[in-house]
Amino acid sequence: MTTPLPPRRTDRRTTAPYAVVPREPADPARTGRRWVRRRARGMTADAAAAALDVARFDARQNSRHEDLAGDERGPAELGEWERIAQLLADAPPGTVYDPDTDDVVRAELAADAAAAAAREAELREAMRIAARAAELQALRELGALEQAEPREGDEAVRDELTRRAGGYAQGDVDAWLARALATRLGHYRDPAAREAAAGLLTPPVLAHAALLAELLRLVPGTDVGQLAFAARLATTEPEAAGDLATFFTRARPER
C-alpha cells in the first residue's frame, strides 16, 4: 500500500482584488488634546491653572531630553491646558470645564465625523470599482466584453484594470469604451456623461471615439468592426486622429 502524496504547492499568486479599510490616521497631537480634555472635565479655573503649571514644568523637563525633541503630543497637551485654563478664566465664577459644551471640541468632532464619512464613501467606491473590474475581466475572458454597456464610473474601472496590468493600457477595454462613446451606448446616452468623459479618459481613447463617430456618420450602417484602423491610428497618433475627426466634422455638408 502506497501513501498518497500531499498536494503540490505552487508559487502562483492570486491577482484577485482586495479592498483596504481606511483607518483613522494616527495623530499624537490629537491624542494628547483628548487626554487633556478628559482630565480637565469638571475642573474649576483654579484647578485648571494648577494643572497648567504642572504641564509647563513637564514641558521644561522634557525640553532637556534630545529624544523628545520631535514629540508632538507634549506641546499639544500644553497648548490645550493653556486654552482650557484661559477659557475658564474668562468664564463666570464657579464654571467647570465640560468638553461636551466646548465649541472647539464640537468643531473637531464634526470634522472627525465628516472625515470618517469620506473614508467610508472612499471604501464603498473602491469596492464598487473592484467588483466592476472583476465583472469586466470575466466578460473579457468569455470574449463578451463588446456586448456589455458601459456604466457610470467605468472610466475609473478602466484605470483599475490598467493598474492591475502593471500600467499597460488595455487595448480591448479602451476600444470598448471608445466605441460606446462614439455610438452613445450605456450612460454615454447622457450628454453630461459624454462631456465628463473628456476629463476622465485618455487622449487616445477620446481621439478614437471622435474618429469613429465621424466615420460612422460618413458611411452609415458601417460595421464598427471594419474600422479597426481607427484604433491603431488613435493609439499611435492620437493628435492626428483628433485632427482628422475635426476635419471630417468641418467637411460635413450643411443641412
PDB file of N, CA and C in Angstrom, residues 40-45 84 87-88 91-99 101:
ATOM      1  N   ALA A  40      -9.431  67.305  32.323  1.00  0.00           N
ATOM      2  CA  ALA A  40      -9.935  68.620  32.722  1.00  0.00           C
ATOM      3  C   ALA A  40     -11.432  68.631  33.004  1.00  0.00           C
ATOM      4  N   ARG A  41     -12.153  67.584  32.614  1.00  0.00           N
ATOM      5  CA  ARG A  41     -13.595  67.571  32.827  1.00  0.00           C
ATOM      6  C   ARG A  41     -13.921  67.789  34.313  1.00  0.00           C
ATOM      7  N   GLY A  42     -14.778  68.771  34.572  1.00  0.00           N
ATOM      8  CA  GLY A  42     -15.194  69.081  35.938  1.00  0.00           C
ATOM      9  C   GLY A  42     -14.252  70.009  36.692  1.00  0.00           C
ATOM     10  N   MET A  43     -13.132  70.413  36.068  1.00  0.00           N
ATOM     11  CA  MET A  43     -12.188  71.312  36.743  1.00  0.00           C
ATOM     12  C   MET A  43     -12.716  72.739  36.792  1.00  0.00           C
ATOM     13  N   THR A  44     -12.394  73.416  37.897  1.00  0.00           N
ATOM     14  CA  THR A  44     -12.652  74.850  38.004  1.00  0.00           C
ATOM     15  C   THR A  44     -11.471  75.609  37.411  1.00  0.00           C
ATOM     16  N   ALA A  45     -11.587  76.932  37.404  1.00  0.00           N
ATOM     17  CA  ALA A  45     -10.499  77.753  36.878  1.00  0.00           C
ATOM     18  C   ALA A  45      -9.217  77.537  37.673  1.00  0.00           C
ATOM     19  N   ILE A  84      -7.726  75.720  27.800  1.00  0.00           N
ATOM     20  CA  ILE A  84      -8.801  75.440  28.749  1.00  0.00           C
ATOM     21  C   ILE A  84      -8.702  76.358  29.967  1.00  0.00           C
ATOM     22  N   LEU A  87      -9.990  79.643  28.940  1.00  0.00           N
ATOM     23  CA  LEU A  87     -11.436  79.552  28.750  1.00  0.00           C
ATOM     24  C   LEU A  87     -12.158  79.678  30.084  1.00  0.00           C
ATOM     25  N   LEU A  88     -11.668  78.972  31.109  1.00  0.00           N
ATOM     26  CA  LEU A  88     -12.301  79.042  32.421  1.00  0.00           C
ATOM     27  C   LEU A  88     -12.031  80.371  33.118  1.00  0.00           C
ATOM     28  N   ALA A  91     -14.579  82.709  31.959  1.00  0.00           N
ATOM     29  CA  ALA A  91     -15.966  82.306  32.220  1.00  0.00           C
ATOM     30  C   ALA A  91     -16.436  82.860  33.568  1.00  0.00           C
ATOM     31  N   PRO A  92     -17.751  82.858  33.821  1.00  0.00           N
ATOM     32  CA  PRO A  92     -18.268  83.303  35.125  1.00  0.00           C
ATOM     33  C   PRO A  92     -17.703  82.458  36.255  1.00  0.00           C
ATOM     34  N   PRO A  93     -17.550  83.026  37.445  1.00  0.00           N
ATOM     35  CA  PRO A  93     -17.017  82.280  38.587  1.00  0.00           C
ATOM     36  C   PRO A  93     -17.840  81.015  38.852  1.00  0.00           C
ATOM     37  N   GLY A  94     -17.135  79.943  39.210  1.00  0.00           N
ATOM     38  CA  GLY A  94     -17.812  78.694  39.515  1.00  0.00           C
ATOM     39  C   GLY A  94     -18.007  77.787  38.312  1.00  0.00           C
ATOM     40  N   THR A  95     -17.666  78.275  37.127  1.00  0.00           N
ATOM     41  CA  THR A  95     -17.813  77.450  35.924  1.00  0.00           C
ATOM     42  C   THR A  95     -16.805  76.304  35.957  1.00  0.00           C
ATOM     43  N   VAL A  96     -17.270  75.118  35.560  1.00  0.00           N
ATOM     44  CA  VAL A  96     -16.374  73.974  35.454  1.00  0.00           C
ATOM     45  C   VAL A  96     -16.287  73.575  33.982  1.00  0.00           C
ATOM     46  N   TYR A  97     -15.173  72.968  33.655  1.00  0.00           N
ATOM     47  CA  TYR A  97     -14.960  72.619  32.248  1.00  0.00           C
ATOM     48  C   TYR A  97     -15.772  71.393  31.857  1.00  0.00           C
ATOM     49  N   ASP A  98     -16.441  71.509  30.724  1.00  0.00           N
ATOM     50  CA  ASP A  98     -17.215  70.403  30.166  1.00  0.00           C
ATOM     51  C   ASP A  98     -16.915  70.321  28.674  1.00  0.00           C
ATOM     52  N   PRO A  99     -16.169  69.305  28.232  1.00  0.00           N
ATOM     53  CA  PRO A  99     -15.840  69.215  26.803  1.00  0.00           C
ATOM     54  C   PRO A  99     -17.067  69.092  25.915  1.00  0.00           C
ATOM     55  N   THR A 101     -19.641  70.902  25.964  1.00  0.00           N
ATOM     56  CA  THR A 101     -20.139  72.230  25.602  1.00  0.00           C
ATOM     57  C   THR A 101     -19.032  73.125  25.046  1.00  0.00           C
TER      58      THR A 101
END
